[in-house]
Amino acid sequence: MARSSQAAEEDIPGVPARRAALRLLDAVLRRGDPLDQAAPPVLRAIERGDDRALALAIAQEALRWLPDFDRLIDGATRQILPEDAKARSVLRLMLAQALRLGLPPHAVIATGLPLLVGGPRRLAHGVFSAVLRGDGLPATPTLPAATLERWTSAWPARVDAIAAGLAVPPPLDLSLRDPARTAEWATRLGGISLAPGHVRLARAGAIEAIEGFAEGAWWVQDLAATIPASLLGPGEGRRVLDLCAAPGGKTMQLAAAGWQVTALDKSARRLERLRENVARVGLEAEVEIVAADAMQWRPPAELFDAVLIDAPCSATGTCRRHPDVLHRRIDQTGLEDLQRGLLERASGAIRAGGRLVYAVCSLEPGEGEAQAEWVKALGRVAVTPDQLPAGLTPTAEGWFRSDPGMLAEHGGIDGFFAAMWEK
C-alpha cells in the first residue's frame, strides 16, 4: 500500500519541528496555555535537541511579532483569512523563520507548505512570496491591541520603550552562588556583570553545557528577579520564609546570602524542581522545603525575621522571554485577590522588627503599585539607589519598578515590581 502524502512529507527534514511549532502556536492562541507548559509534551517526540530548540524559537518569534505578521499577511491577500485559519498560522510561522530567524526562503517553503495538507498551499506560497518582496517588519514589535491599551494607560511615557525591549530575545542572566567570584566568572564565561553576583551572557546552546553548571556555581535568573531577595541583605543566620518559592531562584539567592530559608509552595512538581536546583548548588543545609498552600498553612510559633512573597501574577513583565503572555487571557481580579490574601498571611508570620518584601514579575499596576498602596499595617521601608544595579533607580514612593525598556544598552531587563515594609 502506498504511503499517504502526509506520511511521506513527515520524512522531509525539518517538517516535524515546524509541525511542533504549529501545535505550540495553537496551544497558546486557541487554548490559552502558557508556552512553557505546552512545550514539553509537544517537543518530546522530536529526537534532536537542536530541532526542539528551533521549534520553540519559531513559535516564540511568531508570538513576539504576531500583530505585525498579521498585518503583512492581510496586506498580501485579496480576501482576509479568518483569525483561526490554519493557513494564517502557517504563514505566521513561515514569516517568523524568514524575517526573524534568517532561514532561506526555499527551506521555509519546503518545510512550511507540507503543514497545509489538503489546504491552500498555492495561496500560502503566493502570500509568503509577496510579503518577502515588501517592506518587511518595523524596528519595534506592535503590541497586541488589549496589551497596548492597558500599558498606554499605565505607562504612557514608557510604552514605546517597553515595546522596543521586546524586539529580540533576551540575553542569559546567571546568579552566582559566590558573589565574591563575580569578576572571575564573568571572565571565564566571556560575559559582563551588571551587579555583584551577576553575569550576563549572549544566549548560546544548552544551559547544562555552560561551564560551572555541573559544579553548581550559578543558576539562571533574570537580573530584575534577583532584586527582591537582595533587598533583604545578608542573612547572618536569620530565618526567612520564601512564599511561592518554586522553582527556587530566590530561595537559592537567600540561602547563598546566609539566610536559613523555609521555602513554601503548594506545587509538589515545582518543589521537586526546587529540590533539584538547591541540591545542584550545594545549599540543602540552608533550606527547609514545605509543600503547602500558603493561604492554609500556619506559621510556626517562632516567627520569621523576614518574609519574601514572589506572588503568583500575570507574569507580563517576562514578555521579552515569554512572548506568549502578551496573548493570554488573564484573570486579573482573581490574581489581585490572591495577592492581597498572601500579603495578609505573610504579615502574620513576621516577628516585630522583621521585614516583608512583596514582588511580582508583572507590568500591571494593579498587581504591583496598587497592592503596595493597600498595605497599611506595616511601616514602609524605602528601596535606596545603592540597593539597585547601576542604571536603575527607586520610584518616588521608594519602590522598585523595572520594565523591558530599561538597561537597553546592556540587553534589557524583565519587568518587575518590589516593595518592602517593617513590622
Short mmCIF file of C-alpha atoms in Angstrom, two decimals:
data_model
loop_
_atom_site.label_atom_id
_atom_site.label_comp_id
_atom_site.label_asym_id
_atom_site.label_seq_id
_atom_site.Cartn_x
_atom_site.Cartn_y
_atom_site.Cartn_z
CA MET A 1 0.00 0.00 0.00
CA ALA A 2 1.35 3.40 -0.91
CA ARG A 3 2.15 5.67 1.96
CA SER A 4 -0.05 8.74 2.40
CA SER A 5 1.30 12.05 1.14
CA GLN A 6 1.25 13.40 4.71
CA ALA A 7 3.35 10.50 5.98
CA ALA A 8 5.81 10.99 3.13
CA GLU A 9 6.09 14.70 3.87
CA GLU A 10 6.81 13.97 7.53
CA ASP A 11 10.06 12.40 6.27
CA ILE A 12 11.20 15.76 4.88
CA PRO A 13 13.91 17.01 7.26
CA GLY A 14 12.61 19.88 9.35
CA VAL A 15 8.89 19.27 8.91
CA PRO A 16 8.34 17.68 12.37
CA ALA A 17 9.91 20.73 14.02
CA ARG A 18 7.60 23.07 12.08
CA ARG A 19 4.59 20.91 12.89
CA ALA A 20 5.54 21.13 16.57
CA ALA A 21 5.79 24.91 16.30
CA LEU A 22 2.30 24.98 14.78
CA ARG A 23 0.95 22.96 17.69
CA LEU A 24 2.61 25.32 20.17
CA LEU A 25 1.08 28.34 18.48
CA ASP A 26 -2.33 26.69 18.59
CA ALA A 27 -1.92 25.82 22.27
CA VAL A 28 -1.24 29.45 23.16
CA LEU A 29 -3.70 31.23 20.88
CA ARG A 30 -6.63 28.80 20.86
CA ARG A 31 -6.39 27.06 24.25
CA GLY A 32 -4.69 29.84 26.20
CA ASP A 33 -1.92 27.57 27.52
CA PRO A 34 1.39 29.03 28.73
CA LEU A 35 4.11 28.18 26.23
CA ASP A 36 6.41 26.60 28.82
CA GLN A 37 3.52 24.33 29.88
CA ALA A 38 2.59 23.36 26.32
CA ALA A 39 6.14 22.79 25.10
CA PRO A 40 7.31 19.62 26.96
CA PRO A 41 4.63 17.22 25.67
CA VAL A 42 4.72 18.69 22.15
CA LEU A 43 8.51 18.63 21.84
CA ARG A 44 9.04 15.24 23.47
CA ALA A 45 8.55 13.38 20.20
CA ILE A 46 11.35 15.32 18.44
CA GLU A 47 14.62 13.45 18.86
CA ARG A 48 17.22 16.13 18.12
CA GLY A 49 17.81 18.85 20.67
CA ASP A 50 18.53 21.47 18.01
CA ASP A 51 15.21 20.67 16.30
CA ARG A 52 13.37 21.09 19.61
CA ALA A 53 15.10 24.43 20.13
CA LEU A 54 14.20 25.51 16.59
CA ALA A 55 10.52 24.63 17.04
CA LEU A 56 10.37 26.67 20.24
CA ALA A 57 12.22 29.62 18.67
CA ILE A 58 9.84 29.68 15.68
CA ALA A 59 6.79 29.73 17.96
CA GLN A 60 8.30 32.42 20.20
CA GLU A 61 9.14 34.72 17.29
CA ALA A 62 5.69 34.22 15.77
CA LEU A 63 4.16 35.31 19.08
CA ARG A 64 6.62 38.18 19.58
CA TRP A 65 5.70 39.76 16.21
CA LEU A 66 2.17 38.40 15.76
CA PRO A 67 0.31 41.69 15.03
CA ASP A 68 3.00 42.66 12.50
CA PHE A 69 2.94 39.28 10.75
CA ASP A 70 -0.84 39.51 10.54
CA ARG A 71 -0.62 42.99 9.02
CA LEU A 72 1.80 41.71 6.37
CA ILE A 73 -0.41 38.70 5.62
CA ASP A 74 -3.55 40.82 5.34
CA GLY A 75 -1.76 43.24 3.03
CA ALA A 76 -0.92 40.43 0.62
CA THR A 77 -4.37 38.82 0.34
CA ARG A 78 -7.48 39.96 -1.52
CA GLN A 79 -9.75 38.25 0.99
CA ILE A 80 -8.74 38.40 4.65
CA LEU A 81 -8.01 34.98 6.12
CA PRO A 82 -10.02 34.15 9.25
CA GLU A 83 -8.17 34.71 12.52
CA ASP A 84 -8.22 30.99 13.30
CA ALA A 85 -7.44 29.77 9.77
CA LYS A 86 -4.66 27.19 9.65
CA ALA A 87 -3.16 28.95 6.63
CA ARG A 88 -2.75 32.13 8.70
CA SER A 89 -0.95 30.24 11.47
CA VAL A 90 1.35 28.50 9.00
CA LEU A 91 2.16 31.83 7.34
CA ARG A 92 2.96 33.36 10.71
CA LEU A 93 5.47 30.58 11.31
CA MET A 94 6.95 30.86 7.82
CA LEU A 95 7.41 34.62 8.19
CA ALA A 96 8.97 34.17 11.63
CA GLN A 97 11.59 31.91 10.08
CA ALA A 98 12.34 34.11 7.09
CA LEU A 99 12.10 37.57 8.65
CA ARG A 100 13.31 36.90 12.19
CA LEU A 101 15.42 33.74 12.19
CA GLY A 102 17.02 34.39 8.80
CA LEU A 103 16.29 30.98 7.30
CA PRO A 104 16.45 30.71 3.47
CA PRO A 105 13.04 31.20 1.80
CA HIS A 106 13.32 27.94 -0.17
CA ALA A 107 13.86 25.99 3.06
CA VAL A 108 10.95 27.77 4.72
CA ILE A 109 8.65 26.91 1.82
CA ALA A 110 9.83 23.29 1.67
CA THR A 111 9.11 22.72 5.37
CA GLY A 112 6.10 25.02 5.76
CA LEU A 113 3.74 24.11 2.92
CA PRO A 114 3.57 20.42 3.95
CA LEU A 115 1.73 21.62 7.07
CA LEU A 116 -1.21 22.55 4.84
CA VAL A 117 -2.25 19.05 3.81
CA GLY A 118 -5.36 19.45 1.69
CA GLY A 119 -5.22 23.19 2.26
CA PRO A 120 -4.46 26.34 0.24
CA ARG A 121 -0.78 25.73 -0.44
CA ARG A 122 -0.74 27.86 -3.57
CA LEU A 123 -2.29 30.77 -1.66
CA ALA A 124 0.20 30.43 1.20
CA HIS A 125 3.11 30.26 -1.25
CA GLY A 126 1.88 33.37 -3.04
CA VAL A 127 1.30 35.37 0.16
CA PHE A 128 4.70 34.38 1.56
CA SER A 129 6.49 35.40 -1.64
CA ALA A 130 4.59 38.70 -1.83
CA VAL A 131 5.46 39.59 1.76
CA LEU A 132 9.16 38.93 1.15
CA ARG A 133 9.07 41.41 -1.73
CA GLY A 134 7.59 44.08 0.55
CA ASP A 135 8.98 46.42 3.19
CA GLY A 136 9.27 43.83 5.95
CA LEU A 137 8.84 44.33 9.67
CA PRO A 138 9.06 47.57 11.68
CA ALA A 139 12.00 48.10 14.01
CA THR A 140 9.80 47.54 17.06
CA PRO A 141 7.09 44.89 17.55
CA THR A 142 3.50 46.11 17.62
CA LEU A 143 1.83 45.19 20.91
CA PRO A 144 -1.49 43.31 20.79
CA ALA A 145 -4.40 45.77 20.97
CA ALA A 146 -5.54 44.89 24.50
CA THR A 147 -1.99 44.99 25.86
CA LEU A 148 -1.26 48.27 24.11
CA GLU A 149 -4.38 49.84 25.59
CA ARG A 150 -3.52 48.74 29.15
CA TRP A 151 0.13 49.78 29.02
CA THR A 152 -0.55 53.08 27.27
CA SER A 153 -2.86 53.92 30.15
CA ALA A 154 -0.47 52.64 32.83
CA TRP A 155 2.89 53.73 31.38
CA PRO A 156 2.29 56.45 28.75
CA ALA A 157 5.90 57.63 28.91
CA ARG A 158 7.33 54.10 28.79
CA VAL A 159 5.12 52.07 26.44
CA ASP A 160 7.25 52.72 23.34
CA ALA A 161 10.43 51.73 25.18
CA ILE A 162 8.73 48.60 26.53
CA ALA A 163 7.72 47.56 23.02
CA ALA A 164 11.25 48.21 21.76
CA GLY A 165 12.58 45.97 24.53
CA LEU A 166 10.65 43.04 23.07
CA ALA A 167 12.29 43.21 19.64
CA VAL A 168 14.86 40.47 20.26
CA PRO A 169 15.11 37.50 22.64
CA PRO A 170 16.95 38.49 25.83
CA PRO A 171 20.47 37.52 26.84
CA LEU A 172 21.07 34.90 29.53
CA ASP A 173 21.48 36.05 33.13
CA LEU A 174 23.23 33.93 35.74
CA SER A 175 23.19 34.36 39.53
CA LEU A 176 26.38 33.21 41.25
CA ARG A 177 26.44 31.18 44.42
CA ASP A 178 29.52 33.16 45.50
CA PRO A 179 29.25 36.86 44.55
CA ALA A 180 32.90 37.36 45.53
CA ARG A 181 33.82 35.46 42.35
CA THR A 182 31.85 37.72 40.02
CA ALA A 183 34.85 39.07 38.08
CA GLU A 184 36.33 35.57 37.78
CA TRP A 185 33.15 34.03 36.35
CA ALA A 186 32.48 36.95 34.02
CA THR A 187 35.95 36.41 32.53
CA ARG A 188 35.69 32.62 32.39
CA LEU A 189 32.31 32.73 30.67
CA GLY A 190 33.05 35.69 28.41
CA GLY A 191 30.17 37.71 29.84
CA ILE A 192 29.56 41.03 31.56
CA SER A 193 28.39 41.79 35.07
CA LEU A 194 25.79 44.42 35.94
CA ALA A 195 25.83 43.74 39.70
CA PRO A 196 27.74 41.67 42.27
CA GLY A 197 26.82 38.01 41.86
CA HIS A 198 25.52 38.53 38.31
CA VAL A 199 26.90 37.51 34.92
CA ARG A 200 25.17 38.17 31.58
CA LEU A 201 25.90 36.02 28.51
CA ALA A 202 24.80 36.09 24.91
CA ARG A 203 22.33 33.22 24.51
CA ALA A 204 24.06 30.10 23.27
CA GLY A 205 23.40 26.36 23.39
CA ALA A 206 22.19 24.16 26.20
CA ILE A 207 22.30 25.56 29.74
CA GLU A 208 23.78 22.30 31.05
CA ALA A 209 26.79 22.68 28.75
CA ILE A 210 27.86 26.07 30.15
CA GLU A 211 30.93 25.95 32.39
CA GLY A 212 30.05 25.93 36.07
CA PHE A 213 26.65 24.28 35.74
CA ALA A 214 27.73 20.84 36.92
CA GLU A 215 29.60 22.24 39.92
CA GLY A 216 26.62 24.38 40.93
CA ALA A 217 28.43 27.69 40.61
CA TRP A 218 25.35 29.51 39.30
CA TRP A 219 21.70 29.31 38.32
CA VAL A 220 19.68 31.07 35.62
CA GLN A 221 17.83 34.14 36.94
CA ASP A 222 16.99 37.42 35.23
CA LEU A 223 18.70 40.42 36.80
CA ALA A 224 15.37 42.01 37.75
CA ALA A 225 14.31 38.81 39.51
CA THR A 226 17.35 39.00 41.81
CA ILE A 227 16.42 42.38 43.26
CA PRO A 228 13.53 41.44 45.64
CA ALA A 229 15.65 38.95 47.59
CA SER A 230 18.68 41.25 47.56
CA LEU A 231 16.63 43.94 49.33
CA LEU A 232 16.73 41.79 52.48
CA GLY A 233 20.54 41.94 52.60
CA PRO A 234 22.82 39.41 54.35
CA GLY A 235 21.05 36.75 56.36
CA GLU A 236 23.70 36.16 59.04
CA GLY A 237 21.88 33.01 60.11
CA ARG A 238 18.46 34.63 60.45
CA ARG A 239 15.26 32.90 59.33
CA VAL A 240 13.30 33.85 56.22
CA LEU A 241 10.10 32.46 54.74
CA ASP A 242 10.06 32.32 50.94
CA LEU A 243 6.40 32.08 49.90
CA CYS A 244 5.52 30.66 46.48
CA ALA A 245 9.17 29.66 46.30
CA ALA A 246 9.42 27.21 43.38
CA PRO A 247 11.37 26.79 41.17
CA GLY A 248 13.83 28.28 43.64
CA GLY A 249 15.87 31.15 42.21
CA LYS A 250 15.16 33.44 45.14
CA THR A 251 15.44 30.55 47.63
CA MET A 252 18.97 29.86 46.43
CA GLN A 253 19.78 33.56 46.45
CA LEU A 254 18.66 33.91 50.07
CA ALA A 255 20.46 30.75 51.18
CA ALA A 256 23.68 31.87 49.48
CA ALA A 257 23.36 35.20 51.32
CA GLY A 258 23.37 33.43 54.70
CA TRP A 259 19.66 33.10 55.43
CA GLN A 260 18.06 29.96 56.85
CA VAL A 261 15.24 29.56 54.35
CA THR A 262 11.84 27.93 54.67
CA ALA A 263 10.76 27.51 51.03
CA LEU A 264 7.00 27.02 50.75
CA ASP A 265 4.99 26.19 47.64
CA LYS A 266 1.80 24.21 47.02
CA SER A 267 3.00 22.52 43.82
CA ALA A 268 4.73 19.21 44.53
CA ARG A 269 6.01 19.08 40.95
CA ARG A 270 7.57 22.55 41.14
CA LEU A 271 9.02 21.81 44.58
CA GLU A 272 10.77 18.77 43.16
CA ARG A 273 12.49 21.08 40.69
CA LEU A 274 13.39 23.42 43.56
CA ARG A 275 14.85 20.48 45.48
CA GLU A 276 16.98 19.52 42.47
CA ASN A 277 18.17 23.09 41.98
CA VAL A 278 19.11 23.54 45.64
CA ALA A 279 20.99 20.22 45.63
CA ARG A 280 22.92 21.14 42.46
CA VAL A 281 24.27 24.32 44.03
CA GLY A 282 25.01 22.65 47.37
CA LEU A 283 22.65 24.67 49.58
CA GLU A 284 20.49 21.87 51.00
CA ALA A 285 21.57 22.54 54.59
CA GLU A 286 20.27 26.10 54.45
CA VAL A 287 16.82 25.26 53.01
CA GLU A 288 13.76 23.62 54.55
CA ILE A 289 11.19 22.70 51.89
CA VAL A 290 7.49 22.78 52.80
CA ALA A 291 4.70 21.61 50.49
CA ALA A 292 1.60 23.58 51.50
CA ASP A 293 -0.93 26.13 50.33
CA ALA A 294 0.24 29.47 51.73
CA MET A 295 -3.39 30.50 52.30
CA GLN A 296 -3.95 27.50 54.61
CA TRP A 297 -0.50 26.98 56.16
CA ARG A 298 0.08 28.09 59.74
CA PRO A 299 3.49 29.55 60.60
CA PRO A 300 5.48 28.04 63.50
CA ALA A 301 5.38 29.59 66.97
CA GLU A 302 8.79 31.16 66.35
CA LEU A 303 8.03 33.83 63.77
CA PHE A 304 10.36 34.72 60.92
CA ASP A 305 12.89 37.53 60.70
CA ALA A 306 11.75 38.19 57.14
CA VAL A 307 9.24 37.03 54.54
CA LEU A 308 9.62 37.23 50.78
CA ILE A 309 6.48 36.89 48.65
CA ASP A 310 7.14 36.24 44.96
CA ALA A 311 3.42 36.29 44.32
CA PRO A 312 1.55 34.46 41.55
CA CYS A 313 0.81 37.06 38.90
CA SER A 314 0.12 37.67 35.22
CA ALA A 315 3.89 37.44 34.51
CA THR A 316 3.53 40.15 31.86
CA GLY A 317 6.92 41.52 32.91
CA THR A 318 8.58 38.44 31.42
CA CYS A 319 7.18 39.16 27.95
CA ARG A 320 10.58 39.60 26.30
CA ARG A 321 11.46 35.97 27.13
CA HIS A 322 7.88 34.63 27.23
CA PRO A 323 6.02 36.50 24.45
CA ASP A 324 3.03 34.19 24.87
CA VAL A 325 1.99 36.22 27.95
CA LEU A 326 1.07 39.06 25.58
CA HIS A 327 -1.69 36.90 24.10
CA ARG A 328 -3.07 35.06 27.12
CA ARG A 329 -6.31 35.94 28.85
CA ILE A 330 -5.64 36.99 32.44
CA ASP A 331 -7.94 36.70 35.45
CA GLN A 332 -6.74 40.00 36.91
CA THR A 333 -9.34 40.14 39.70
CA GLY A 334 -8.59 36.62 40.88
CA LEU A 335 -4.85 37.26 40.92
CA GLU A 336 -5.17 40.53 42.83
CA ASP A 337 -7.42 38.92 45.45
CA LEU A 338 -4.87 36.13 45.93
CA GLN A 339 -2.00 38.63 46.20
CA ARG A 340 -3.79 40.55 48.95
CA GLY A 341 -4.51 37.32 50.76
CA LEU A 342 -0.82 36.41 50.66
CA LEU A 343 0.14 39.84 51.99
CA GLU A 344 -2.25 39.39 54.91
CA ARG A 345 -0.95 35.91 55.68
CA ALA A 346 2.69 36.97 55.41
CA SER A 347 2.34 39.90 57.79
CA GLY A 348 1.25 37.47 60.50
CA ALA A 349 4.36 35.33 60.04
CA ILE A 350 6.90 38.11 60.77
CA ARG A 351 8.25 38.97 64.21
CA ALA A 352 8.28 42.55 65.45
CA GLY A 353 11.10 44.37 63.68
CA GLY A 354 11.06 41.85 60.85
CA ARG A 355 10.75 42.78 57.18
CA LEU A 356 8.40 41.82 54.36
CA VAL A 357 9.25 42.07 50.66
CA TYR A 358 6.45 41.71 48.12
CA ALA A 359 7.32 41.18 44.44
CA VAL A 360 5.63 40.38 41.14
CA CYS A 361 7.05 39.92 37.64
CA SER A 362 4.17 41.96 36.25
CA LEU A 363 3.73 45.21 34.36
CA GLU A 364 0.17 45.59 35.64
CA PRO A 365 -0.08 48.36 38.30
CA GLY A 366 -2.98 46.54 39.94
CA GLU A 367 -0.61 43.71 40.84
CA GLY A 368 2.24 45.96 41.96
CA GLU A 369 1.74 49.59 42.89
CA ALA A 370 -1.90 49.22 43.92
CA GLN A 371 -1.10 46.30 46.20
CA ALA A 372 1.71 48.23 47.86
CA GLU A 373 -0.61 51.17 48.49
CA TRP A 374 -3.11 48.77 50.07
CA VAL A 375 -0.66 47.70 52.82
CA LYS A 376 -1.28 49.96 55.84
CA ALA A 377 -0.45 47.83 58.88
CA LEU A 378 3.32 47.78 58.25
CA GLY A 379 5.84 50.61 58.03
CA ARG A 380 7.14 51.25 54.52
CA VAL A 381 10.90 50.82 54.05
CA ALA A 382 12.20 52.72 51.04
CA VAL A 383 14.37 51.00 48.46
CA THR A 384 17.59 53.00 48.13
CA PRO A 385 19.68 53.61 44.98
CA ASP A 386 22.64 51.66 46.37
CA GLN A 387 20.43 48.53 46.54
CA LEU A 388 19.89 48.56 42.76
CA PRO A 389 22.19 47.90 39.78
CA ALA A 390 23.63 50.95 38.04
CA GLY A 391 21.11 52.48 35.67
CA LEU A 392 18.07 51.63 37.82
CA THR A 393 16.53 53.96 40.39
CA PRO A 394 13.77 53.62 43.01
CA THR A 395 10.38 55.17 42.35
CA ALA A 396 9.32 58.34 44.13
CA GLU A 397 7.38 56.12 46.57
CA GLY A 398 10.51 54.15 47.45
CA TRP A 399 9.54 51.06 45.45
CA PHE A 400 11.43 49.15 42.76
CA ARG A 401 9.89 49.12 39.27
CA SER A 402 11.56 47.88 36.10
CA ASP A 403 10.33 47.28 32.56
CA PRO A 404 11.79 45.64 29.41
CA GLY A 405 12.86 49.01 28.01
CA MET A 406 15.34 49.65 30.83
CA LEU A 407 19.08 48.89 30.57
CA ALA A 408 18.52 48.61 26.81
CA GLU A 409 22.19 49.30 26.10
CA HIS A 410 23.06 46.11 28.01
CA GLY A 411 20.31 43.87 26.61
CA GLY A 412 17.34 44.93 28.74
CA ILE A 413 15.71 43.57 31.86
CA ASP A 414 12.42 41.93 32.82
CA GLY A 415 9.52 43.93 34.20
CA PHE A 416 9.32 43.64 37.99
CA PHE A 417 7.82 45.38 40.99
CA ALA A 418 9.02 45.11 44.60
CA ALA A 419 8.16 46.91 47.83
CA MET A 420 9.40 46.45 51.40
CA TRP A 421 7.93 47.03 54.86
CA GLU A 422 8.94 46.57 58.50
CA LYS A 423 6.67 45.25 61.26
#
